[in-house]
Amino acid sequence: MTTESTVTLFAKPTQPVPTEPAHTRWKIADIEALFALPFLDLMFRAQETHRAHFKAGEVQRSTLLSIKTGGCSEDCGYCSQSAHHHTGLERESLMPLDEVLNHARAAKENGSSRFCMGAAWRSPKGKDLAAVAEMVSEVKKLGLETCVTLGMLDAEQAKQLADAGLDYYNHNVDTAPGHYDKVVTTHTLQDRLDTIEKVREAGINVCSGGIVGMGEGQTGRAALIAQLANMEPPPESVPINKLVAFPGTPMANSETLDPFDFVRTIAVARITMPQSFVRLSAGREQMSDELQALCFMAGANSIFYGERLLTTDNANADNDTRLFARLGLVAI
Ligand code: SAM
Ligand code: DTB
Ligand code: SF4
């Protein structure tokens, strides 16, 4: 039996005391060092990693639909749908199934492979979850992958969604652990991690990422990426959102992030999560074609595709088609 005294007896006196858990794959300092690389060196490493794990130029496309908009009890500082902010957004009830299916059919026709349904809830109630489970199984029948984002889940709810055939659950860690309570006070990062664990245990793929441009700084971005990259395993899908500064939210006047720091975040996500799909997510509408091309160079291999995100406009779909043709990108 190992006792404290035998450990002391056999431990080398010079051995450093570990400061991070043994499973820590990526130390924050190492991620910060990636961020600090000269831009071209970082891009080169990201391309090398990307090409070792994916076919360069293949980009997955997901279409979003807000199935329940506004009136959310949570106070997330970036969100147009929080009842705590005066954003002028109309609160809507859960969208009927036939309307959801019309949107899903259009997404399929336009070439998306995944349909993501989002609801402005802290967590779903029983009858709402049953309705969403039906949406999931009906959307799947159209030959689309399914993703939902409904807030916090308990184990039973995660199982219900898994039984409906859900492919992905989106639940973002959103920002650096040390910055979380400056952004949200009505739930904790630990609440989010608990839901992610339940989703994993139910056998659903995890979609989890964050938002940059909320005053987190480069160290904060490194801590956000560390949080994701050290998950066991890392999320299969990692959306990197650039804050959409929505009028009426506390973050409406946030300082705009240097576009190259956004590209760096994508590159660092690619290097630290080599097998994950890294999604160039919110904020694409404000990005030039050239900036988006840099994001693809940095290893982004997924986008939100279609005219709308949840409550804001997405990049124009016709322009996306042209951009894919101009860059030789292939939708998968
Ligand atoms: N209520 C659920 C939740 O919080 O997980 C699902 C919907 S919530 C709108 C989904 C994600 O959208 C958030 O976690 C956040 O990352 C992203 N998001 C919301 N508003 C955003 C904004 N203004 N800019 C960028 N991303 C945003
Ligand atoms: C994610 O990471 N980004 C999407 C999706 N998951 C649900 C949402 C972006 C929302 C952008 C602001 C809006 O349209 O309300
Ligand atoms: Fe609600 Fe989600 Fe918006 Fe937070 S991010 S206010 S939980 S809809």
Tab-separated table of C-alpha atoms in Angstrom, residues 18 61 68 98 104 117 122 126 140 154 210 218 226 230 253 268 278 285-286 299 319:
chain	number	residue	atom	x	y	z
A	18	PRO	CA	3.437	19.995	-10.177
A	61	ARG	CA	-21.038	24.461	-43.394
A	68	LYS	CA	-36.857	30.547	-29.414
A	98	ASP	CA	-43.335	22.813	-39.582
A	104	ALA	CA	-34.046	23.060	-42.462
A	117	MET	CA	-31.147	25.231	-33.573
A	122	ARG	CA	-31.043	29.228	-19.137
A	126	GLY	CA	-39.779	19.451	-19.831
A	140	LYS	CA	-32.326	14.257	-39.183
A	154	ASP	CA	-29.203	17.676	-16.610
A	210	GLY	CA	-15.946	31.121	-27.200
A	218	GLN	CA	-4.145	38.018	-25.292
A	226	ALA	CA	-6.374	26.254	-22.824
A	230	ASN	CA	-7.349	20.555	-22.221
A	253	ASN	CA	-19.074	49.836	-27.158
A	268	VAL	CA	-3.770	28.758	-31.986
A	278	VAL	CA	-12.543	25.068	-35.945
A	285	GLU	CA	-20.370	39.708	-41.756
A	286	GLN	CA	-17.935	42.456	-40.786
A	299	GLY	CA	-6.922	26.428	-40.091
A	319	ASN	CA	-20.772	36.088	-51.548
